[in-house]
PDB file of C-alpha atoms and ligand atoms in Angstrom:
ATOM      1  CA  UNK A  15      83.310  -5.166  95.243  1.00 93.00           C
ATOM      2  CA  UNK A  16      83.888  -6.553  91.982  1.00 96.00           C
ATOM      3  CA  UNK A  17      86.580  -4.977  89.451  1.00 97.00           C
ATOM      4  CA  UNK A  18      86.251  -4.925  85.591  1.00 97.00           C
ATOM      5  CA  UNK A  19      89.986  -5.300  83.524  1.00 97.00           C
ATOM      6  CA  UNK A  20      90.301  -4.443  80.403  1.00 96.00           C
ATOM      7  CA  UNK A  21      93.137  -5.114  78.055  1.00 96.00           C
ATOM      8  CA  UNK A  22      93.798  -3.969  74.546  1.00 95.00           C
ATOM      9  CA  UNK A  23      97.153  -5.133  72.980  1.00 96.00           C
ATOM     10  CA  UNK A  24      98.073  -3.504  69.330  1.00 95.00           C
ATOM     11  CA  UNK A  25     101.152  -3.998  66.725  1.00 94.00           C
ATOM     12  CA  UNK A  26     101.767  -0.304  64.714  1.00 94.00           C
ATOM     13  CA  UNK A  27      98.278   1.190  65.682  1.00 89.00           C
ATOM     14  CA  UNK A  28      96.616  -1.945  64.878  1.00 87.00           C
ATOM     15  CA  UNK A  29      94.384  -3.768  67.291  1.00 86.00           C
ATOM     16  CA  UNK A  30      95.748  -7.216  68.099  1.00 89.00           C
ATOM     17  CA  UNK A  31      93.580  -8.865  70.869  1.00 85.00           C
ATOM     18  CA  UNK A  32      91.400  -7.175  73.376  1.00 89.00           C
ATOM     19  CA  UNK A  33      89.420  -9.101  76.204  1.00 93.00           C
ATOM     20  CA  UNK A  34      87.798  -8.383  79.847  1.00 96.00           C
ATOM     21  CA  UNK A  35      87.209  -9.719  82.927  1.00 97.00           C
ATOM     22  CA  UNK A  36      85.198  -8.522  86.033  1.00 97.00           C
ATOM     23  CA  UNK A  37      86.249 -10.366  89.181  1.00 96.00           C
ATOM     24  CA  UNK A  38      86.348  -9.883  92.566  1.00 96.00           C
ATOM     25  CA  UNK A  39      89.861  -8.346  94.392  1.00 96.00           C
ATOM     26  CA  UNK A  40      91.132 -11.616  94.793  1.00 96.00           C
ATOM     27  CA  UNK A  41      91.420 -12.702  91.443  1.00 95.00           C
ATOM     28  CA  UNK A  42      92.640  -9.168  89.436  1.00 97.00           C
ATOM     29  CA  UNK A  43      96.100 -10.669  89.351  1.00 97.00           C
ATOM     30  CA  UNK A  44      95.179 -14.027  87.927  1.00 95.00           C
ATOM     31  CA  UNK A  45      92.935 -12.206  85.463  1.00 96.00           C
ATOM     32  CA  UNK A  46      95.399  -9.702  84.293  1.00 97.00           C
ATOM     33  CA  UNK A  47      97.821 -12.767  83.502  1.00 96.00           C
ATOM     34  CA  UNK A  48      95.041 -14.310  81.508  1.00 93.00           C
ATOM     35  CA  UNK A  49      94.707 -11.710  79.515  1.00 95.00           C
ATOM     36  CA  UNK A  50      98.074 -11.034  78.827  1.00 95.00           C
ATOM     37  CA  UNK A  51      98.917 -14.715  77.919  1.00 94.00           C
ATOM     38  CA  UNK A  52      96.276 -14.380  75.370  1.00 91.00           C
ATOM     39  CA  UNK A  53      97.353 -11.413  74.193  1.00 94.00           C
ATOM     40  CA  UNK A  54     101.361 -11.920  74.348  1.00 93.00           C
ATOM     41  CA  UNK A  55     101.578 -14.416  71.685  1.00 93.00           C
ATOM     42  CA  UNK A  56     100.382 -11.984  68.846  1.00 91.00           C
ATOM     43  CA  UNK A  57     103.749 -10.308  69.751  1.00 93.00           C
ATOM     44  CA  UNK A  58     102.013  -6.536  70.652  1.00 96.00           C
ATOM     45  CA  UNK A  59     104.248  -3.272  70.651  1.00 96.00           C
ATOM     46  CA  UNK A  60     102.007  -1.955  72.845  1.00 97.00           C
ATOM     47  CA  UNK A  61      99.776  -3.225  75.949  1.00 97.00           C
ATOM     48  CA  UNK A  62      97.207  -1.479  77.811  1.00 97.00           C
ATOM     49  CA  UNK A  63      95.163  -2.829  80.705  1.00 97.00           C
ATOM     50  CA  UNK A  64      92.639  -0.602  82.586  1.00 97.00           C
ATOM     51  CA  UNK A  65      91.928  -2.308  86.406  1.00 97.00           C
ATOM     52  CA  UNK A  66      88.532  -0.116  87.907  1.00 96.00           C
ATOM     53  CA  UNK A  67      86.229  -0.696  90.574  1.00 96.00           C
ATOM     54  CA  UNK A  68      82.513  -1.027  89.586  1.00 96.00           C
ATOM     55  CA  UNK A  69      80.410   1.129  91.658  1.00 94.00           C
ATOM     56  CA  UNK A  70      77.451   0.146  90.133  1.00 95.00           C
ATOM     57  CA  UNK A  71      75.389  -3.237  91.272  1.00 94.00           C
ATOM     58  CA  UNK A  72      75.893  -6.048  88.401  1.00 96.00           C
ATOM     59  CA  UNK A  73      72.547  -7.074  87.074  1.00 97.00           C
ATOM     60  CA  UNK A  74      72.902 -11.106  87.810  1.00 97.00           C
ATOM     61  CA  UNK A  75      71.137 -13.423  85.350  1.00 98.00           C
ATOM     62  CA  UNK A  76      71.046 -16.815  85.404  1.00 97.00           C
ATOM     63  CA  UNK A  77      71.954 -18.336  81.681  1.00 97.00           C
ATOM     64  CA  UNK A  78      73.009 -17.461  78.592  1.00 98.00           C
ATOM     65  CA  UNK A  79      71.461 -17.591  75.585  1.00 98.00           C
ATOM     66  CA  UNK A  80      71.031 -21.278  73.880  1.00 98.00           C
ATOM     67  CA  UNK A  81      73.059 -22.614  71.697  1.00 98.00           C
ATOM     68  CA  UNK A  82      71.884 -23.979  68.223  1.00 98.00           C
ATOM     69  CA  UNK A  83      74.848 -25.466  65.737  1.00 97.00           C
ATOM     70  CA  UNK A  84      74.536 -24.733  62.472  1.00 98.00           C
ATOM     71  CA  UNK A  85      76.853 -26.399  59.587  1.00 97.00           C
ATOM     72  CA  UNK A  86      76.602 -25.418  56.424  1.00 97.00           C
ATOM     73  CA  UNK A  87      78.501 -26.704  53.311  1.00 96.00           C
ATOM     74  CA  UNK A  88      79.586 -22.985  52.126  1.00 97.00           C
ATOM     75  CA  UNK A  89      79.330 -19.510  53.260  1.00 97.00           C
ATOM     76  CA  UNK A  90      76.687 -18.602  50.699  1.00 97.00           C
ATOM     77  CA  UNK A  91      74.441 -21.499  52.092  1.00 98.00           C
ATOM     78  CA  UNK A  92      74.741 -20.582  55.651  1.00 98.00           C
ATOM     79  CA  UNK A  93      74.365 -16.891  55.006  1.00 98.00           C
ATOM     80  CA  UNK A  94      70.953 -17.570  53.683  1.00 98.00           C
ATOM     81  CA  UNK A  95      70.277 -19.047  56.880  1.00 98.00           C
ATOM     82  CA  UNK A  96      71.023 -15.971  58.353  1.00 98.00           C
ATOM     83  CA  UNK A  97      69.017 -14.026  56.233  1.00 98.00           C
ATOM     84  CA  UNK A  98      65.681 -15.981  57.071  1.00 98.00           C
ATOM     85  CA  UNK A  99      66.500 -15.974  60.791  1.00 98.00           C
ATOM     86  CA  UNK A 100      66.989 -12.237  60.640  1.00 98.00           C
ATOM     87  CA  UNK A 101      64.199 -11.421  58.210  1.00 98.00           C
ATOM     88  CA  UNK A 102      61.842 -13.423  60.918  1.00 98.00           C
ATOM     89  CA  UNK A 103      62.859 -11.299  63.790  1.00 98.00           C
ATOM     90  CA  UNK A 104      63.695  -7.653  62.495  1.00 98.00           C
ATOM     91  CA  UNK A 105      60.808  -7.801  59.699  1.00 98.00           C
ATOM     92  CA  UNK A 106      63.402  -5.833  57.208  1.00 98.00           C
ATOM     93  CA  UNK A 107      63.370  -7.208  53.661  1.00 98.00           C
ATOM     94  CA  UNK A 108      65.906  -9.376  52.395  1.00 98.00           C
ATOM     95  CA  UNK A 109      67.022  -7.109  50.169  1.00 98.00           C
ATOM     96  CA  UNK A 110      68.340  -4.376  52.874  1.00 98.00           C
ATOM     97  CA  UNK A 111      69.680  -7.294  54.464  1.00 98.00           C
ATOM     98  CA  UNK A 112      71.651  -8.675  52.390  1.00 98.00           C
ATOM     99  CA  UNK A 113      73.165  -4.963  51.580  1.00 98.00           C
ATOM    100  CA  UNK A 114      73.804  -4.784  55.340  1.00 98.00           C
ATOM    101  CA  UNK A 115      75.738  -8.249  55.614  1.00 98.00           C
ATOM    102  CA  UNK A 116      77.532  -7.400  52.429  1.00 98.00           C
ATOM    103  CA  UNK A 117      78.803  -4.452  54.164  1.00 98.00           C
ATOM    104  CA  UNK A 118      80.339  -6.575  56.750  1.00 98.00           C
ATOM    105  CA  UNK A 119      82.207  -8.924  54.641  1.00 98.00           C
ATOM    106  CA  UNK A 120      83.735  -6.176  52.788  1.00 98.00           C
ATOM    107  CA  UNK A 121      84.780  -3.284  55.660  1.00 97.00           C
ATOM    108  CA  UNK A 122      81.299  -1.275  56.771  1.00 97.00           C
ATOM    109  CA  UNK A 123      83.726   1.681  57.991  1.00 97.00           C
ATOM    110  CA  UNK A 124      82.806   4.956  55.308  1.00 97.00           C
ATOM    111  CA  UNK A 125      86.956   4.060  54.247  1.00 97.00           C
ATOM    112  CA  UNK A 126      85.984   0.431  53.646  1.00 97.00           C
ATOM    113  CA  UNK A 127      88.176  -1.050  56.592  1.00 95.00           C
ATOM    114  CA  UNK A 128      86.635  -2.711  59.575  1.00 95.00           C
ATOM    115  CA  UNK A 129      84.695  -0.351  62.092  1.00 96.00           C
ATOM    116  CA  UNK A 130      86.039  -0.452  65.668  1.00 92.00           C
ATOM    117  CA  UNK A 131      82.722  -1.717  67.164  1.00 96.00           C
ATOM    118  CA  UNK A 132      79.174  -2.485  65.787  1.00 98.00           C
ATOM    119  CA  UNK A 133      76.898  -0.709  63.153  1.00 98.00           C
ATOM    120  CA  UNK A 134      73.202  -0.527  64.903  1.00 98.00           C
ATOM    121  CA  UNK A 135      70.395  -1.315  62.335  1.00 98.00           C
ATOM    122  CA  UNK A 136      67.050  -0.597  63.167  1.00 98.00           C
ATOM    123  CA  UNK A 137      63.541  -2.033  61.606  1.00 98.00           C
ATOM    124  CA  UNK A 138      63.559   0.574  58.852  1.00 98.00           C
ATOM    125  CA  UNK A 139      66.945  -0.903  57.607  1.00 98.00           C
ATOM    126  CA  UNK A 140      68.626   1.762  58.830  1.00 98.00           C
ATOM    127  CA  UNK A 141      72.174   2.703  60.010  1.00 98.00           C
ATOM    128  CA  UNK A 142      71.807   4.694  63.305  1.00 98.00           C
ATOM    129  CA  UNK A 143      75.004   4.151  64.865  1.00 98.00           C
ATOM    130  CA  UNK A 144      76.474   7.860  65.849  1.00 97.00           C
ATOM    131  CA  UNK A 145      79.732   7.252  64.470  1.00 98.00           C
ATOM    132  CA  UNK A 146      80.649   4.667  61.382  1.00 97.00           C
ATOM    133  CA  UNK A 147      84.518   4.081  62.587  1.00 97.00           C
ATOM    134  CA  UNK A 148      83.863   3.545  66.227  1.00 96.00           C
ATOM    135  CA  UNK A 149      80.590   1.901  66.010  1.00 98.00           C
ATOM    136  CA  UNK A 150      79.455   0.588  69.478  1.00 98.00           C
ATOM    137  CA  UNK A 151      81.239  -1.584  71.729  1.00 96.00           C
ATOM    138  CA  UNK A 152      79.775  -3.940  74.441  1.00 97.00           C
ATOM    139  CA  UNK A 153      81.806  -3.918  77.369  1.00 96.00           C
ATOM    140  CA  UNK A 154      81.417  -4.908  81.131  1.00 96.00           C
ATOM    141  CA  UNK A 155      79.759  -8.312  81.443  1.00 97.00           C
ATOM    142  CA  UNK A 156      81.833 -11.710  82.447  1.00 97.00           C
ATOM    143  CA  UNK A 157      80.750 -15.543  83.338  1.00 98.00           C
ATOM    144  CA  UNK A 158      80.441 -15.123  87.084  1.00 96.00           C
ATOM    145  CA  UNK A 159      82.643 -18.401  86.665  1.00 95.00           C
ATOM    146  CA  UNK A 160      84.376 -18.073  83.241  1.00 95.00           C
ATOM    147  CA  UNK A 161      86.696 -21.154  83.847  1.00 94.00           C
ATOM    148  CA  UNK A 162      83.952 -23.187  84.385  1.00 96.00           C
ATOM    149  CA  UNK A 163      81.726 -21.974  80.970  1.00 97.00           C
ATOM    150  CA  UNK A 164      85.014 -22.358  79.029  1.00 96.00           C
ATOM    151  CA  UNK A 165      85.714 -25.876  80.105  1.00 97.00           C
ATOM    152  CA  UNK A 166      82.594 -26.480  79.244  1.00 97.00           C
ATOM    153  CA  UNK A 167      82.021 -25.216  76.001  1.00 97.00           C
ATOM    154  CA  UNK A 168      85.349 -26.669  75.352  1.00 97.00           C
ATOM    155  CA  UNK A 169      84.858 -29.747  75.787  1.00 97.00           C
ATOM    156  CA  UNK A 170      81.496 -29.918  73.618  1.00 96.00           C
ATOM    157  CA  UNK A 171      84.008 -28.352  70.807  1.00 95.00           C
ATOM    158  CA  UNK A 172      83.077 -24.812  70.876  1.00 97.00           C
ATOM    159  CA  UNK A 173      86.180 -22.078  71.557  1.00 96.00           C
ATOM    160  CA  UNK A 174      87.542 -19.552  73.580  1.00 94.00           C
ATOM    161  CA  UNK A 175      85.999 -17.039  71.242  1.00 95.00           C
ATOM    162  CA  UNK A 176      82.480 -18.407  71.645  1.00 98.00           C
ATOM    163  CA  UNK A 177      83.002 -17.909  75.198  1.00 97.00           C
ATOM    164  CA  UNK A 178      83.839 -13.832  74.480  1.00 96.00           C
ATOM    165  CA  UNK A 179      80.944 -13.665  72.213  1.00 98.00           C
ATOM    166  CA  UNK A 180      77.928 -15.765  74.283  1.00 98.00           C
ATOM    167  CA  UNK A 181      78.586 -13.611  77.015  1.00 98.00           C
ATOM    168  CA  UNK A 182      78.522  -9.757  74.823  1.00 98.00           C
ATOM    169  CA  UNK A 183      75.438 -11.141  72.996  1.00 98.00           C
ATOM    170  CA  UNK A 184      73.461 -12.545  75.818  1.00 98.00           C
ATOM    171  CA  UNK A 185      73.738  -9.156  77.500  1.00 98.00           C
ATOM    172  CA  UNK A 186      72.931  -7.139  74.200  1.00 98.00           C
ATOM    173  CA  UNK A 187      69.688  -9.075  74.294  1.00 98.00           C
ATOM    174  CA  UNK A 188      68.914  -8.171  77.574  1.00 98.00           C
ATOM    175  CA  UNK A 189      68.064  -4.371  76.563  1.00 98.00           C
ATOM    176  CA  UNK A 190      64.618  -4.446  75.732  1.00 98.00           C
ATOM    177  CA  UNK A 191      64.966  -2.614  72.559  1.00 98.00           C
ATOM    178  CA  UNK A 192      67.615  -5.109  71.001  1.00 98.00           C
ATOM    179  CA  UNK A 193      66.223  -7.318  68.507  1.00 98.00           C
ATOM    180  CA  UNK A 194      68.767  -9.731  66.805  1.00 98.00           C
ATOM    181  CA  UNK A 195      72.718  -9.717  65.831  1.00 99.00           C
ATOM    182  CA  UNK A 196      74.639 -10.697  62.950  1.00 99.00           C
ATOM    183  CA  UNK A 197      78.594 -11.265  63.607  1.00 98.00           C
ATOM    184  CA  UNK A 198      81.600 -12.787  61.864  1.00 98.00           C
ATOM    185  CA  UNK A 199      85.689 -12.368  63.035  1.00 97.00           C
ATOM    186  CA  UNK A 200      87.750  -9.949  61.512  1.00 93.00           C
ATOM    187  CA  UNK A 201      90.117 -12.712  61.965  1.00 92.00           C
ATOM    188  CA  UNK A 202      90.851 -14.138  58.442  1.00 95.00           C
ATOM    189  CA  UNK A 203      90.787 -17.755  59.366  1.00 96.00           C
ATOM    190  CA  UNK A 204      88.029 -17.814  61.419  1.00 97.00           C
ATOM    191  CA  UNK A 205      85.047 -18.611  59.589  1.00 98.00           C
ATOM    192  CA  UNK A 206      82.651 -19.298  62.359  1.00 98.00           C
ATOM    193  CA  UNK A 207      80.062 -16.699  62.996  1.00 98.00           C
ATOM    194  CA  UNK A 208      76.678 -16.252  64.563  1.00 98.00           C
ATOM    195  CA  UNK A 209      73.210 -15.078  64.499  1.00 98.00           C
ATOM    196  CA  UNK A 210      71.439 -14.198  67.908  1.00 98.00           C
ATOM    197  CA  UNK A 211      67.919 -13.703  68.726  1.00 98.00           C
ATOM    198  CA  UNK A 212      66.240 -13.083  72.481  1.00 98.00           C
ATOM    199  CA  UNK A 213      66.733 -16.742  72.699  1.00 92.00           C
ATOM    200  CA  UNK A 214      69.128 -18.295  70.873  1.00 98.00           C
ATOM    201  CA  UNK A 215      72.899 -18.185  69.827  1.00 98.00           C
ATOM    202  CA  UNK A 216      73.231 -19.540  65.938  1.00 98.00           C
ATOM    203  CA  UNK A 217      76.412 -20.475  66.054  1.00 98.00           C
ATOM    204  CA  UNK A 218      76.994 -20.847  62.122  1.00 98.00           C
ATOM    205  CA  UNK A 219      79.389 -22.496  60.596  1.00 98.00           C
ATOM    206  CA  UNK A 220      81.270 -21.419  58.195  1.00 98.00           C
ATOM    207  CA  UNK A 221      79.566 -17.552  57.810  1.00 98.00           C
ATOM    208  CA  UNK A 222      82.749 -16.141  56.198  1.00 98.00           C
ATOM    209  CA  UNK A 223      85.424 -16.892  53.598  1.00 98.00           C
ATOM    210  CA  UNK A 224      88.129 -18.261  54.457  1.00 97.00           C
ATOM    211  CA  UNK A 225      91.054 -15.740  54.518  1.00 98.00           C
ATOM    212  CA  UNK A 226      88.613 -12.666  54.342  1.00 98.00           C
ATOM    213  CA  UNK A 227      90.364 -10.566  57.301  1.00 96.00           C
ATOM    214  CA  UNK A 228      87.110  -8.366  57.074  1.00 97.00           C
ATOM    215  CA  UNK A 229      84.288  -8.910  59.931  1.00 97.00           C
ATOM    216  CA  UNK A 230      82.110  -7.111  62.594  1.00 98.00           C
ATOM    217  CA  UNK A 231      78.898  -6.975  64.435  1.00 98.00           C
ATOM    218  CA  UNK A 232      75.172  -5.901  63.365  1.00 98.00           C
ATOM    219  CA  UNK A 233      73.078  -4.667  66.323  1.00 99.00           C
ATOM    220  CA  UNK A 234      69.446  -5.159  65.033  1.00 99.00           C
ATOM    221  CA  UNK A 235      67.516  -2.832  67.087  1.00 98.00           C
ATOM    222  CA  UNK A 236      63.199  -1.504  67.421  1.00 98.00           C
ATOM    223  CA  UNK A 237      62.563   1.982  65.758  1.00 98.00           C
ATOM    224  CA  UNK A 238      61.500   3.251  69.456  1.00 97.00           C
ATOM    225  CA  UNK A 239      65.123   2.405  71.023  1.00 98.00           C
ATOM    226  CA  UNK A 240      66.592   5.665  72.466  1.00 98.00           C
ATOM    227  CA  UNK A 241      69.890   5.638  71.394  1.00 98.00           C
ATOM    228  CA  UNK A 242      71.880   7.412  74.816  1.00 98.00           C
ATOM    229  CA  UNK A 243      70.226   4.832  76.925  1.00 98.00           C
ATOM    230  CA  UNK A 244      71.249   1.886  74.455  1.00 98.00           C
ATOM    231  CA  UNK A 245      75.414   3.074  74.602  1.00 98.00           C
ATOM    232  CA  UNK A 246      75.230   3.588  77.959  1.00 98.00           C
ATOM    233  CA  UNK A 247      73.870   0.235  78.849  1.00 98.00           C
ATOM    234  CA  UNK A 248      75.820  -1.768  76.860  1.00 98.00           C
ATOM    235  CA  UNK A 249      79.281   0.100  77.788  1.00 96.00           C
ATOM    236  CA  UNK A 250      78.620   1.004  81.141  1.00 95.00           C
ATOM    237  CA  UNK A 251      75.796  -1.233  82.839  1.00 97.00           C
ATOM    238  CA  UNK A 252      77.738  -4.393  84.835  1.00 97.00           C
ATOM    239  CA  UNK A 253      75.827  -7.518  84.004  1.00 98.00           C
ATOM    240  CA  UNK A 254      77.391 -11.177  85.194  1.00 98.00           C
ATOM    241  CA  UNK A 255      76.183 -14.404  83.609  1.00 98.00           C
ATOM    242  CA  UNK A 256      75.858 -17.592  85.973  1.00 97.00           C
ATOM    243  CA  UNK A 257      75.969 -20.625  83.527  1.00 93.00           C
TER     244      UNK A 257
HETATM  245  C1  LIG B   6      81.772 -18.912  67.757  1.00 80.98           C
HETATM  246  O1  LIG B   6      82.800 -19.565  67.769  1.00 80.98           O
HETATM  247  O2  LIG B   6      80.788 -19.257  68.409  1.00 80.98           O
HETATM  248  C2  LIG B   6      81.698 -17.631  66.928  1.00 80.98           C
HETATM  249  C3  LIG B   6      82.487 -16.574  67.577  1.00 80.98           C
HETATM  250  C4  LIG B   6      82.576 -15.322  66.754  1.00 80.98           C
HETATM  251  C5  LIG B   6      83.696 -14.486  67.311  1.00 80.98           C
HETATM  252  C6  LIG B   6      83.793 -13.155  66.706  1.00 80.98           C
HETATM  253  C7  LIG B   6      85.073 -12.487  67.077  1.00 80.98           C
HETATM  254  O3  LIG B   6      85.898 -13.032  67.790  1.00 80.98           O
HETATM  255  O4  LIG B   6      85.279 -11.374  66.631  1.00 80.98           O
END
């Protein structure tokens, strides 16, 4: 039976560093000190780490989307890239767009800070998200091997955090309904971002400003999508990427 651990580490209410893992029994304790020693150095008042079983069967798929480097020489440049790769596959004008990205450099929570998971878009440009603070989060999926993907992408100069995202994206494009994402960090020096289609992972460099702490996700989703059955794949279903 495979297990799914979650931890969320905060400072003062604030969200520091989050991160899960679903392994098998074996391997809870060395996950649980991964997590932590990613977490610990952000100096956290306050640690929380959920260990469950998963009763449901993990959906299995073989590879994650592909990745496609982008380098750009600003923001502004690479943003437009962005813009065409999303116009392509939603169909929304640029316009709508570009209000919609704007929103995510700048804080797309109704107070103007950044929203706890990600605003869903749909073709009609759109925010259909039921809640603007908490957004929607993508939770239980791993790297059936997420040593092995990490030394990998390591080594071809990619990062921890591309690890994290491949794996939530590839199984947001797995719902049938899902069309595209736009994502940068909330973290203010990290200016690497990416767009993702049914195939591929833009991973676009740089997509923010450096020093903006603002970021977040855009789920770019059909008209048709029925919303219940979205949230409860993406928090609930267990999916587990091979390579
Ligand atoms: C990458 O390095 O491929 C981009 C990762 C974006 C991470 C977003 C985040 O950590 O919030």
């Amino acid at each position: 039976m495979y297990y799914s651990i979650k931890l969320r580490a905060s400072r003062d209410g604030k969200h520091l560093s989050g991160g899960e893992r679903i392994v098998l029994k074996d391997k809870i304790e060395e996950a649980v000190n991964q997590l932590y020693r990613k977490a610990e150095p952000k100096d956290p008042d306050e640690i929380n780490i959920k260990i469950e079983s998963i009763k449901e069967k993990p959906l299995v798929i073989k590879s994650s989307l592909k990745i496609e480097n982008i380098i750009c020489e600003d923001y502004k440049s690479s943003n437009q890239i962005a813009l065409e790769i999303l116009k392509r596959s939603t169909g929304i004008p640029v316009e709508r767009l570009k209000e919609l990205i704007d929103l995510v450099h700048t804080g797309s929570a109704p107070d103007g800070s950044n929203m706890r998971g990600a605003m869903i878009v749909n073709q009609k440009g759109e925010r259909i998200e039921l809640d603007h603070f908490r957004g929607i989060r993508t939770t239980t999926v791993d790297f059936l091997d997420r040593d092995k993907i990490l030394k990998k992408l390591v080594k071809k100069g990619y990062t921890e955090r591309t690890v994290d995202a491949l794996c939530l994206t590839t199984k947001n494009m797995l719902y049938p309904d899902m069309i595209a994402e736009y994502c940068i960090s909330d973290e203010p020096d990290y200016i690497t971002g990416y767009v993702s289609t049914k195939d591929f992972y833009y991973r676009i460099t740089p997509l923010k400003s450096e020093g903006n702490p603002k970021g977040g996700r855009i789920y770019f989703v059909r008209n048709s999508i029925d919303l219940q059955d979205f949230y409860r794949f993406l928090q609930e279903k267990p999916v587990l990427i091979e390579d």
